[in-house]
Amino acid sequence: MTTKEQKPPKDTQAYVLTKSAIDSTTETKHIHQFNENAIRHTVSLSDIVGLTKFGLHLVRVEAGDETTTHHYHEESDEFIYMLSGELSLRYGDEQYQLSAGDFVGFPAHGAPHSMRNDSDADATYLMGGNRPPIDITLYPDIKRKMYNIHGEKEYVDLEDLGEVWKEC
């Protein structure tokens, strides 16, 4: 529920991004915390206009780069919509070739996913999803869990996890 202090401004201009404004926005280079080959150049459209419950990002991936470490979320739905170029998608046990106009949904608790740009040109896509206050991301290939609790992230290697003892 939105409180009076959290009410968005009534100036609708703050929520309108023109193509020229987007084009002139400097990309942020993101290197994945667990994969130095996963490099995304991103314009966070939702952040620019102050959206907090939903993220939408314009992403560019250079030739030869990956997008992330193979993963899935416990609480976040995600999606991508390809705008240009080509990406190789690893989704669960399957491989797919994506190109402009393709859409992929990644439901919470779904199959792990990751992408790589195996082409000679940049690929661009829209990436979006909900932003739950608490989420757990699982990275099966590196056997790791990351906890995101109200924006604070911590991770643990699965070999270091133990079961909680249950009383009778």
Coordinates of C-alpha atoms in Angstrom, one line a residue:
M1 CA 0.0 0.0 0.0
T2 CA 1.3 3.5 -0.9
T3 CA 1.5 6.0 2.0
K4 CA 1.1 9.7 1.5
E5 CA 4.9 10.1 1.7
Q6 CA 5.3 7.5 -1.1
K7 CA 2.8 9.0 -3.5
P8 CA 4.3 9.6 -6.9
P9 CA 4.5 13.1 -8.2
K10 CA 1.6 14.3 -10.3
D11 CA 3.9 15.8 -12.9
T12 CA 3.4 13.2 -15.6
Q13 CA 6.4 14.5 -17.6
A14 CA 8.7 12.7 -15.1
Y15 CA 7.4 9.4 -16.4
V16 CA 7.8 10.1 -20.1
L17 CA 11.1 9.1 -21.8
T18 CA 11.4 10.1 -25.4
K19 CA 13.6 8.1 -27.8
S20 CA 16.1 10.9 -27.9
A21 CA 16.3 11.0 -24.1
I22 CA 16.9 7.2 -24.0
D23 CA 19.4 7.4 -26.8
S24 CA 21.4 10.1 -25.0
T25 CA 21.4 8.2 -21.6
T26 CA 24.8 6.8 -20.8
E27 CA 24.8 3.0 -20.4
T28 CA 25.9 1.5 -17.2
K29 CA 28.4 -1.4 -17.6
H30 CA 27.4 -4.3 -15.4
I31 CA 29.9 -7.2 -14.8
H32 CA 28.2 -10.1 -13.1
Q33 CA 29.4 -10.7 -9.6
F34 CA 30.0 -14.4 -10.2
N35 CA 31.0 -14.3 -13.9
E36 CA 33.6 -11.9 -15.3
N37 CA 32.6 -12.9 -18.9
A38 CA 29.0 -11.7 -18.3
I39 CA 29.0 -8.1 -19.2
R40 CA 25.8 -6.1 -19.9
H41 CA 25.6 -2.4 -21.0
T42 CA 22.3 -1.2 -19.5
V43 CA 20.0 1.7 -19.4
S44 CA 17.5 1.1 -16.6
L45 CA 14.4 2.7 -18.0
S46 CA 12.3 1.9 -14.9
D47 CA 14.8 3.5 -12.5
I48 CA 15.0 6.7 -14.6
V49 CA 11.2 7.2 -14.2
G50 CA 11.2 6.1 -10.5
L51 CA 9.4 2.7 -10.8
T52 CA 10.2 0.6 -7.7
K53 CA 8.0 -2.5 -8.0
F54 CA 8.9 -3.4 -11.6
G55 CA 12.3 -3.3 -13.5
L56 CA 12.6 -2.6 -17.2
H57 CA 16.1 -2.3 -18.7
L58 CA 17.4 -1.7 -22.2
V59 CA 20.4 -4.1 -22.5
R60 CA 23.2 -4.3 -25.0
V61 CA 25.6 -7.3 -25.1
E62 CA 28.7 -7.2 -27.1
A63 CA 29.9 -10.0 -29.3
G64 CA 31.5 -12.8 -27.3
D65 CA 30.0 -11.7 -24.0
E66 CA 27.6 -13.6 -21.7
T67 CA 24.6 -12.0 -20.0
T68 CA 24.7 -13.7 -16.5
T69 CA 25.6 -16.8 -14.6
H70 CA 23.1 -19.6 -15.3
H71 CA 20.4 -19.0 -12.7
Y72 CA 16.8 -18.8 -11.7
H73 CA 14.8 -16.8 -9.1
E74 CA 12.6 -18.1 -6.4
E75 CA 10.3 -15.0 -6.3
S76 CA 11.0 -12.9 -9.4
D77 CA 9.4 -13.4 -12.8
E78 CA 11.6 -12.2 -15.6
F79 CA 11.4 -11.7 -19.4
I80 CA 13.3 -10.6 -22.4
Y81 CA 12.2 -9.2 -25.7
M82 CA 14.9 -9.2 -28.4
L83 CA 15.3 -5.9 -30.3
S84 CA 18.3 -6.6 -32.5
G85 CA 21.2 -9.1 -33.0
E86 CA 21.3 -12.7 -31.9
L87 CA 21.7 -14.5 -28.6
S88 CA 22.2 -18.2 -27.7
L89 CA 19.8 -19.1 -24.9
R90 CA 20.5 -21.9 -22.5
Y91 CA 17.2 -22.6 -20.8
G92 CA 17.0 -25.7 -18.5
D93 CA 18.4 -28.5 -20.6
E94 CA 17.6 -26.9 -24.0
Q95 CA 19.4 -24.5 -26.3
Y96 CA 17.7 -21.8 -28.4
Q97 CA 18.8 -19.2 -30.9
L98 CA 17.1 -15.8 -30.3
S99 CA 16.8 -12.9 -32.7
A100 CA 14.8 -9.7 -33.1
G101 CA 11.2 -10.1 -32.2
D102 CA 11.6 -13.1 -30.0
F103 CA 10.2 -13.1 -26.4
V104 CA 11.1 -15.4 -23.5
G105 CA 9.5 -15.6 -20.1
F106 CA 11.4 -16.8 -17.1
P107 CA 8.8 -17.6 -14.3
A108 CA 9.8 -17.7 -10.7
H109 CA 10.8 -21.3 -9.7
G110 CA 11.4 -22.0 -13.4
A111 CA 14.3 -23.6 -15.2
P112 CA 17.7 -21.9 -14.9
H113 CA 18.6 -19.6 -17.8
S114 CA 21.6 -17.7 -19.3
M115 CA 22.5 -16.2 -22.6
R116 CA 25.6 -15.6 -24.7
N117 CA 26.3 -13.5 -27.8
D118 CA 28.1 -15.9 -30.1
S119 CA 27.6 -13.6 -33.1
D120 CA 30.0 -10.9 -34.5
A121 CA 27.6 -8.0 -33.7
D122 CA 26.0 -6.5 -30.6
A123 CA 22.6 -7.8 -29.4
T124 CA 20.0 -5.6 -27.7
Y125 CA 16.9 -6.6 -25.8
L126 CA 14.5 -5.4 -23.2
M127 CA 14.7 -7.2 -19.9
G128 CA 12.1 -6.8 -17.2
G129 CA 10.6 -8.3 -14.2
N130 CA 9.0 -7.8 -10.8
R131 CA 11.1 -6.6 -7.8
P132 CA 10.0 -8.5 -4.7
P133 CA 11.4 -7.2 -1.4
I134 CA 12.9 -10.7 -0.8
D135 CA 14.2 -13.0 -3.4
I136 CA 16.6 -16.0 -3.6
T137 CA 18.6 -16.6 -6.8
L138 CA 20.0 -20.1 -7.3
Y139 CA 23.1 -20.7 -9.5
P140 CA 23.1 -24.5 -10.1
D141 CA 26.4 -24.6 -12.2
I142 CA 28.4 -23.0 -9.4
K143 CA 26.3 -24.4 -6.6
R144 CA 25.5 -21.1 -4.9
K145 CA 22.5 -19.2 -3.6
M146 CA 22.2 -15.4 -3.4
Y147 CA 19.8 -13.8 -1.0
N148 CA 18.4 -10.3 -1.8
I149 CA 16.6 -8.9 1.2
H150 CA 15.4 -5.3 0.8
G151 CA 18.2 -4.6 -1.6
E152 CA 21.0 -6.1 0.5
K153 CA 22.6 -9.1 -1.2
E154 CA 24.5 -12.0 0.4
Y155 CA 25.5 -15.3 -1.0
V156 CA 26.4 -18.8 0.3
D157 CA 28.0 -21.8 -1.4
L158 CA 25.6 -24.7 -1.2
E159 CA 28.3 -27.0 0.4
D160 CA 28.3 -24.6 3.4
L161 CA 24.5 -24.8 4.0
G162 CA 23.3 -27.1 6.7
E163 CA 19.8 -28.3 7.7
V164 CA 18.1 -26.7 10.7
W165 CA 17.5 -29.2 13.4
K166 CA 13.8 -29.8 14.1
E167 CA 12.5 -30.4 17.6
C168 CA 10.0 -33.2 18.1

